[in-house]
Structure formats: structure tokens, C-alpha cells
Short mmCIF file of N, CA and C in Angstrom, two decimals:
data_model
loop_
_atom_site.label_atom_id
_atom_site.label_comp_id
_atom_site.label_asym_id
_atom_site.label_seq_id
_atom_site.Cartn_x
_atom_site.Cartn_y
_atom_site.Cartn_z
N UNK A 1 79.91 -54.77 26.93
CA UNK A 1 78.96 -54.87 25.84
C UNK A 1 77.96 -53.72 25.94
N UNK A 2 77.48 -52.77 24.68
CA UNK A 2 76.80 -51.61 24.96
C UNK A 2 75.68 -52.30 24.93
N UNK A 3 74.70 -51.26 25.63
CA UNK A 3 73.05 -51.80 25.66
C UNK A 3 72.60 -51.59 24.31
N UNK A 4 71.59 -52.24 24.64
CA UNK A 4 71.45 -52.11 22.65
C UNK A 4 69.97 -51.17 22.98
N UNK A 5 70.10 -50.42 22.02
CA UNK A 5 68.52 -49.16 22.38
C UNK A 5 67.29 -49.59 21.89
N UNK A 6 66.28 -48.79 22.48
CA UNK A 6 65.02 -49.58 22.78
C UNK A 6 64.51 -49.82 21.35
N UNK A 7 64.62 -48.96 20.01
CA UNK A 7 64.22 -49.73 19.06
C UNK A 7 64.79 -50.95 18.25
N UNK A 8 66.31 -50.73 18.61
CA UNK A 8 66.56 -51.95 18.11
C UNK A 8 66.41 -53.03 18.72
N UNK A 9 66.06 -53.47 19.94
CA UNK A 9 65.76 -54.25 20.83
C UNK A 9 64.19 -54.55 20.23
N UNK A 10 63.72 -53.57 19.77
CA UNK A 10 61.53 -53.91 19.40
C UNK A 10 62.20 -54.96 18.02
N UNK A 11 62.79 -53.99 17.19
CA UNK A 11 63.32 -54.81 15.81
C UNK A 11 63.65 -56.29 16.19
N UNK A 12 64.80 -56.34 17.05
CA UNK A 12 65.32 -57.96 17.33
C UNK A 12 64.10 -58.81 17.78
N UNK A 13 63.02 -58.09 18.29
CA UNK A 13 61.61 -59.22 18.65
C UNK A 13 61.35 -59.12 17.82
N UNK A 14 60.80 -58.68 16.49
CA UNK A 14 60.39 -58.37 15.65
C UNK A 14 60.75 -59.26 14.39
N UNK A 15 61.87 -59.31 14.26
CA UNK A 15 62.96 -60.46 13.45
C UNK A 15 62.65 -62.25 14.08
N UNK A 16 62.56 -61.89 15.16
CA UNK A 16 62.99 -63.56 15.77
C UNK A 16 61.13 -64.02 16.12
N UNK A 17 60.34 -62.99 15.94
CA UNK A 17 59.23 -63.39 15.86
C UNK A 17 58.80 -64.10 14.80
N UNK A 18 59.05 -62.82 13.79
CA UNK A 18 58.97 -63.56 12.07
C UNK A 18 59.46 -65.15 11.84
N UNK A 19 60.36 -65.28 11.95
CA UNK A 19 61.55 -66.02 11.90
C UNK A 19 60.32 -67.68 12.94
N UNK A 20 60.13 -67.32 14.25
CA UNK A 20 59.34 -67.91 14.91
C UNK A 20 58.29 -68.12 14.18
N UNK A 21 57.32 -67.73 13.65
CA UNK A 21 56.11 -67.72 13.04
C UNK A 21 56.01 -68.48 11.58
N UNK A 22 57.03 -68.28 11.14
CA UNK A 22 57.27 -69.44 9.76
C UNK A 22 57.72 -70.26 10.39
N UNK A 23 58.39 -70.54 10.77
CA UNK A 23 58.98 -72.33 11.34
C UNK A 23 58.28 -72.68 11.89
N UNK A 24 57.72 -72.48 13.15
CA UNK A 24 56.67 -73.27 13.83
C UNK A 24 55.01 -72.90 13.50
N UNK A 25 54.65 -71.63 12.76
CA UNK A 25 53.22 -71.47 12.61
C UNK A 25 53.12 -70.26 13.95
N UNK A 26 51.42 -70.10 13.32
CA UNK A 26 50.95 -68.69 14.54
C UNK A 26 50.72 -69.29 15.51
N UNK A 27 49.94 -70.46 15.47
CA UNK A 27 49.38 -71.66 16.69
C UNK A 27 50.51 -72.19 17.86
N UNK A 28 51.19 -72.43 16.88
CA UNK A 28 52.34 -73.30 17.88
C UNK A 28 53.67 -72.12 18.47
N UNK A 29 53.40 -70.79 17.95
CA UNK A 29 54.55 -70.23 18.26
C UNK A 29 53.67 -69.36 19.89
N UNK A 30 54.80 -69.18 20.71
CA UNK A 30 54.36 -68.78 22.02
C UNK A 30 55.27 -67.42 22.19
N UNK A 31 54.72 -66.72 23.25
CA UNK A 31 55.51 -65.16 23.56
C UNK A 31 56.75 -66.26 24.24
N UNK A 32 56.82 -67.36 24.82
CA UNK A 32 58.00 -67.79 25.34
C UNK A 32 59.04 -68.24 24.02
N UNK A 33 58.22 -68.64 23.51
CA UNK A 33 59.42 -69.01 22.12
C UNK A 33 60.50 -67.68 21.54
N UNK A 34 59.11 -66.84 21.29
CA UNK A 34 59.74 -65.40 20.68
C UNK A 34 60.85 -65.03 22.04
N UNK A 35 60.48 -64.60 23.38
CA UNK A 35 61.44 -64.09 24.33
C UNK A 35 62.76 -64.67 24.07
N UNK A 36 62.39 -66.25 24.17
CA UNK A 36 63.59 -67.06 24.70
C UNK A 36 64.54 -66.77 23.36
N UNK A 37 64.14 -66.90 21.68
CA UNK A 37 64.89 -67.04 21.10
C UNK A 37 65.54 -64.90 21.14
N UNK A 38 64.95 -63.96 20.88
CA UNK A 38 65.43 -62.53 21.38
C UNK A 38 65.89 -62.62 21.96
N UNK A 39 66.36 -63.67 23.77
CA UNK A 39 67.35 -63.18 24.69
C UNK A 39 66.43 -62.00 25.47
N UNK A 40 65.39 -61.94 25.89
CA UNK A 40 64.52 -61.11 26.77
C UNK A 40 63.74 -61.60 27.35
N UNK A 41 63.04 -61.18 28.12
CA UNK A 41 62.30 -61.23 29.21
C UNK A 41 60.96 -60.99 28.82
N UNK A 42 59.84 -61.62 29.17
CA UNK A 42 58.74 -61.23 28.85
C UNK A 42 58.10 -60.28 29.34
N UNK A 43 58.43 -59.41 30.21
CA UNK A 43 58.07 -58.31 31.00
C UNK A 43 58.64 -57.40 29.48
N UNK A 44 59.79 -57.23 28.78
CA UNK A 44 60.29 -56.63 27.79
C UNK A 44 59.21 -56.71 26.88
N UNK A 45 58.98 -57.93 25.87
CA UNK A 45 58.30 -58.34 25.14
C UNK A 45 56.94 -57.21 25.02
N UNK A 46 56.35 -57.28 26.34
CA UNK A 46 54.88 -57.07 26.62
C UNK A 46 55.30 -55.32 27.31
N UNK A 47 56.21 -54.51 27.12
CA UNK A 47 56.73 -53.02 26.92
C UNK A 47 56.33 -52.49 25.52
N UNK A 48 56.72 -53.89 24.41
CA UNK A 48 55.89 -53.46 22.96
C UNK A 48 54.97 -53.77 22.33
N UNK A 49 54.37 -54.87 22.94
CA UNK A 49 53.83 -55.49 22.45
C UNK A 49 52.18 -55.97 23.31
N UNK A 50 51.01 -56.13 22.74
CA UNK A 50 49.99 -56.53 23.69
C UNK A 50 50.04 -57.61 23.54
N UNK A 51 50.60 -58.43 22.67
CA UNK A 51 49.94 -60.33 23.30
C UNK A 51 50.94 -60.34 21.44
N UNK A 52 50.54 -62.02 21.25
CA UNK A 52 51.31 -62.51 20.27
C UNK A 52 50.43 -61.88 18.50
N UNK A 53 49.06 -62.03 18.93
CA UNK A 53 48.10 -61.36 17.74
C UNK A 53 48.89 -59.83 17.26
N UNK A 54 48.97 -58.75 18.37
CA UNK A 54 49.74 -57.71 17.98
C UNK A 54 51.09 -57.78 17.26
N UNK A 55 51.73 -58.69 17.96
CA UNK A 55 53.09 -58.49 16.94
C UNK A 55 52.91 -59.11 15.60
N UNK A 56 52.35 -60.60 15.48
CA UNK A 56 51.77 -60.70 14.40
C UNK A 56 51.17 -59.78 13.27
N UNK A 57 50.66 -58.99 13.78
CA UNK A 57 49.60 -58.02 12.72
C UNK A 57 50.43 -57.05 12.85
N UNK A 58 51.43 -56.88 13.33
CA UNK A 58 52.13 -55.54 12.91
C UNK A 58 53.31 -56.36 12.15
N UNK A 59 53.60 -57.50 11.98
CA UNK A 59 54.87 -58.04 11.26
C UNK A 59 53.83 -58.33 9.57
N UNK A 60 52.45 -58.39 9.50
CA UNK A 60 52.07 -58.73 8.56
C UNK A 60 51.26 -57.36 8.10
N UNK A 61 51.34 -56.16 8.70
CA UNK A 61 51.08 -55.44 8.19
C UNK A 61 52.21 -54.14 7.31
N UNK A 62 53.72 -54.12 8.21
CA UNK A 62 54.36 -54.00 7.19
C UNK A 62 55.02 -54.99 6.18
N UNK A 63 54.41 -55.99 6.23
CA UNK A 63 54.60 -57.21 5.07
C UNK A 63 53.88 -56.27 3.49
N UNK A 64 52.89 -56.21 3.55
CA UNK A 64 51.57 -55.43 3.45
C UNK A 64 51.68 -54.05 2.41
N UNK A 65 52.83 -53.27 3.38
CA UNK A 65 53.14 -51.76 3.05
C UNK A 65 54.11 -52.36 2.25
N UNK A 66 55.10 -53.15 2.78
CA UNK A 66 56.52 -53.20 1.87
C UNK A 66 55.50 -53.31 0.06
N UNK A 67 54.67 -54.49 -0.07
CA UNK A 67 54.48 -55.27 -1.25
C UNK A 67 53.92 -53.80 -2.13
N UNK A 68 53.00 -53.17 -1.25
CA UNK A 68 51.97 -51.86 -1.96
C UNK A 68 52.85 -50.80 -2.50
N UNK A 69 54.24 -50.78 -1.64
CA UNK A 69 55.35 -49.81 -2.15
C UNK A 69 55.89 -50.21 -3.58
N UNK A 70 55.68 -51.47 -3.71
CA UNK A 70 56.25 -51.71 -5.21
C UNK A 70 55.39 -51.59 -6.47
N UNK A 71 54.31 -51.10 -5.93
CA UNK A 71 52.91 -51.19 -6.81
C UNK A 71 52.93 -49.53 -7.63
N UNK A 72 52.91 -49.72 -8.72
CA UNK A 72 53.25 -48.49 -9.47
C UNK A 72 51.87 -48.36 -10.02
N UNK A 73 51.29 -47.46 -10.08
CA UNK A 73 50.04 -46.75 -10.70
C UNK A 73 49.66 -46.89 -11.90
N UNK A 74 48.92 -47.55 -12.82
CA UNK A 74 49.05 -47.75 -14.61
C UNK A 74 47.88 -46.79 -14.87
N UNK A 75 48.10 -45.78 -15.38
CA UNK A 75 47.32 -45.35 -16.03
C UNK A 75 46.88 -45.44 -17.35
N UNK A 76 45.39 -45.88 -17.78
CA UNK A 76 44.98 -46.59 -18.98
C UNK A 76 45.11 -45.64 -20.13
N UNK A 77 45.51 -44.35 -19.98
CA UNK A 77 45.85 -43.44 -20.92
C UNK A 77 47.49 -44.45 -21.37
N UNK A 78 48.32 -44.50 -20.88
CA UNK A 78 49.57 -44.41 -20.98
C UNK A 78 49.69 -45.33 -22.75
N UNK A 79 48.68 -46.20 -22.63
CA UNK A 79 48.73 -47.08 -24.11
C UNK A 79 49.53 -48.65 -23.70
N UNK A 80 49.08 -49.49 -24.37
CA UNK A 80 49.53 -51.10 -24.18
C UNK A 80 50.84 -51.31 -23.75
N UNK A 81 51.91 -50.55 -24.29
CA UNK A 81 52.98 -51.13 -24.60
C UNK A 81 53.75 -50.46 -23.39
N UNK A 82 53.33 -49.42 -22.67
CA UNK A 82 54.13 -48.45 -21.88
C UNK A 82 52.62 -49.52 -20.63
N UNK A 83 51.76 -49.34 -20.47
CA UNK A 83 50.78 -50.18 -19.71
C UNK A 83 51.60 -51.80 -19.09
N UNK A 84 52.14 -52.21 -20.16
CA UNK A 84 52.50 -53.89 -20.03
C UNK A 84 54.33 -53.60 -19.29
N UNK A 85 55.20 -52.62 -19.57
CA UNK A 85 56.08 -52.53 -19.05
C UNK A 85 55.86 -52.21 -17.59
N UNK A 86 54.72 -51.33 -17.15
CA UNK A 86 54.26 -51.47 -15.85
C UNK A 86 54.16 -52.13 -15.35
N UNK A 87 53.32 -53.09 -15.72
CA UNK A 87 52.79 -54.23 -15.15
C UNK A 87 54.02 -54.96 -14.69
N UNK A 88 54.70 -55.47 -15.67
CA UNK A 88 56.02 -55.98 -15.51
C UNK A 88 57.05 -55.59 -14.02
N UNK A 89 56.77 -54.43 -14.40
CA UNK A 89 57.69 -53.79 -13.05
C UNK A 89 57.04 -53.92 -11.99
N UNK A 90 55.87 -53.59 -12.07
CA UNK A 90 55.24 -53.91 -10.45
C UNK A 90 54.99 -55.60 -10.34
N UNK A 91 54.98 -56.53 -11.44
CA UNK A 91 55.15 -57.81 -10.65
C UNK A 91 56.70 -58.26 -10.35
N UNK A 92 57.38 -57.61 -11.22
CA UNK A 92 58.84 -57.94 -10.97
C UNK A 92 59.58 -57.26 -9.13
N UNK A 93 58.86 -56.19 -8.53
CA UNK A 93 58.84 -55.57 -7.30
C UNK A 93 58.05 -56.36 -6.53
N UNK A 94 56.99 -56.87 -6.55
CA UNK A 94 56.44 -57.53 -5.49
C UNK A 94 56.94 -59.16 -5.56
N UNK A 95 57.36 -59.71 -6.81
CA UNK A 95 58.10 -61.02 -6.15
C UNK A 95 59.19 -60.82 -5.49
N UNK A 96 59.98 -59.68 -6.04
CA UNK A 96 61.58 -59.46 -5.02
C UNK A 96 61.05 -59.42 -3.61
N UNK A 97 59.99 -58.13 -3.52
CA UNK A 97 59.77 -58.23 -2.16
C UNK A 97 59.25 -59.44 -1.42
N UNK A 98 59.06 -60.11 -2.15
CA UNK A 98 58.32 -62.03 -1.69
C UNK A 98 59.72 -62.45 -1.37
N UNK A 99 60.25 -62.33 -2.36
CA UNK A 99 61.80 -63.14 -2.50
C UNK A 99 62.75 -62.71 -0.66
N UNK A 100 62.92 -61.50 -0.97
CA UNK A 100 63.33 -60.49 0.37
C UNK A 100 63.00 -61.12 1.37
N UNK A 101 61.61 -60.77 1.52
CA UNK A 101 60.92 -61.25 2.97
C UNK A 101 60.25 -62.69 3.11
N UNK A 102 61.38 -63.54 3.35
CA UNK A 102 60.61 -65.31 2.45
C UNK A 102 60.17 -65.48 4.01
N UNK A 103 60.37 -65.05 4.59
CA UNK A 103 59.57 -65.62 6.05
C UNK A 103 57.91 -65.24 6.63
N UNK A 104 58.32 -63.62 6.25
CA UNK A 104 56.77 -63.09 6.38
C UNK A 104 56.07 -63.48 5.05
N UNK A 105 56.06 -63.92 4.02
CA UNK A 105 55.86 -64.52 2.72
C UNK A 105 55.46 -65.81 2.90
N UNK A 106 56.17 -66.69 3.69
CA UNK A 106 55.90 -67.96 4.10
C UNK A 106 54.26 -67.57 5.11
N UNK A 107 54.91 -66.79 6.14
CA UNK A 107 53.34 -66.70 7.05
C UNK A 107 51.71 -66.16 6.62
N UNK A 108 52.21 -65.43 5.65
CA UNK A 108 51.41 -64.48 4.50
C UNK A 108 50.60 -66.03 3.85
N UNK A 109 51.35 -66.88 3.36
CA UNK A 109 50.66 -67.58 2.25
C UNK A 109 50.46 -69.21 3.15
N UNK A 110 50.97 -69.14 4.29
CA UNK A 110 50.57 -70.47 5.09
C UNK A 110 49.61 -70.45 6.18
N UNK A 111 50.07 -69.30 6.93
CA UNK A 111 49.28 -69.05 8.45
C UNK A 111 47.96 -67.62 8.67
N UNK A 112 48.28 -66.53 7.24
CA UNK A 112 47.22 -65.11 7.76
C UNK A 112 46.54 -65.69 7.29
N UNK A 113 45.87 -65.90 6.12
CA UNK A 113 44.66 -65.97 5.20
C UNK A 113 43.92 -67.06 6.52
N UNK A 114 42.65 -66.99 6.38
CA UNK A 114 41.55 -67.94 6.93
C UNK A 114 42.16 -67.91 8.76
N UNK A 115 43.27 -67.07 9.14
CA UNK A 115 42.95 -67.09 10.57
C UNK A 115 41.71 -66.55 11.32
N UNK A 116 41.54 -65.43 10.84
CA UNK A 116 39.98 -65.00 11.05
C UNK A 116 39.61 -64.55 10.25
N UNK A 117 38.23 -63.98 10.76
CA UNK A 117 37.55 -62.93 9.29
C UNK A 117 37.90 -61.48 9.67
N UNK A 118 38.31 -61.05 10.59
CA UNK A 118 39.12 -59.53 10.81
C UNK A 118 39.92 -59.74 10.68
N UNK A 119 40.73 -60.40 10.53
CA UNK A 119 42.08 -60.42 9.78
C UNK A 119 42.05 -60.58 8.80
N UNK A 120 41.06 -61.56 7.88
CA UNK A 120 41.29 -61.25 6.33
C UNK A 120 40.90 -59.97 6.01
N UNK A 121 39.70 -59.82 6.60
CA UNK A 121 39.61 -58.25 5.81
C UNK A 121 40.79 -57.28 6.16
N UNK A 122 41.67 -57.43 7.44
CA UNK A 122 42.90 -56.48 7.03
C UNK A 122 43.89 -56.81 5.44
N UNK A 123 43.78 -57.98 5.32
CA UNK A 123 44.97 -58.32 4.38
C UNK A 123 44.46 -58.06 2.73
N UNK A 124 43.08 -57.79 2.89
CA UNK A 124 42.46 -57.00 1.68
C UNK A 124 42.02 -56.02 1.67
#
């Protein structure tokens, strides 16, 4: 079996964290949950990671980038009708990306908001 390389190994914590964090919550999920379900070692884990808050805020901050990537620019010159097809498109891009990512979407709208107040102000 080949070794699998060091970023895809960050990715597979990365996945099974997410994945961890909607099913059980930020509270109840542990760096042992995340290891055990990745198949690693917590000595690994803590190679990328500083504690469970970091991977968190980096799984909800490209949550974050993905949604802003679908966000198209309206400029109020453009006129109503070319304005409202915008609109359209950029809400029709950020539910796919909801749709896409239903896990970080789940943690987004169950577990970030009201964890702290430095964390909300990241998520705005």
C-alpha cells in the first residue's frame, strides 16, 4: 500500500473532521474522535494542526472563501434587469455551494455563530 503524502493525509483530517463536527457538534467532537476516525495518530494530527479550534477555523474559513467565490459584483450602473439576473446567479452559487458542502453548512448554521465573539467577527 503506497504512503499517502503529507497533504493528502492534512485533507483526510480535514474531511473526517468536518464530517466529525456536524454529527457530533464542536463541543462534543475531540482530537481523539477526529484521529481515530482519519486512521492517525495524534502526534500526526498536532504536525498540522494546533488544537481542535484551529482546524475548526480553518474548515470554516474556507467554508467562507468557497461561498465569497460565488459572489459576483452588481454594479448599480448595469440597470434592473441585468442587476436582478445577478443577483440570481450569485444566490443560485452560494446555495449550490451550501448544497456541496452540507456538512460545513450544517456547522456554519448550527455550531460557528454565537461560539464566541472572535469568531463571529471572523464569520462577518
Amino acid at each position: 500500500m503506497a504512503r499517502m503524502r503529507s497533504e493528502e493525509r492534512r485533507e483526510q483530517i480535514l474531511s473526517v473532521a468536518a464530517e466529525a463536527f456536524a454529527q457530533y457538534g464542536y463541543h462534543a467532537t475531540t482530537v481523539d474522535t477526529i484521529v481515530t476516525g482519519a486512521g492517525v495518530a495524534r502526534g500526526t494530527f498536532y504536525s498540522y494542526f494546533q488544537d481542535k479550534r484551529s482546524i475548526f477555523e480553518e474548515l470554516l474559513d474556507g467554508y467562507m472563501k468557497g461561498l465569497h467565490a460565488q459572489i459576483i459584483r452588481i454594479d448599480p450602473k448595469l440597470g434592473p434587469t441585468r442587476a436582478m439576473e445577478l443577483m440570481r446567479q450569485n444566490f443560485n452559487g452560494v446555495l449550490s455551494e451550501c448544497l456541496e458542502q452540507s456538512a460545513l453548512t450544517k456547522i456554519l448554521l448550527s455550531e460557528a455563530v454565537g461560539l464566541d465573539e472572535g469568531f463571529d467577527e471572523r464569520l462577518l
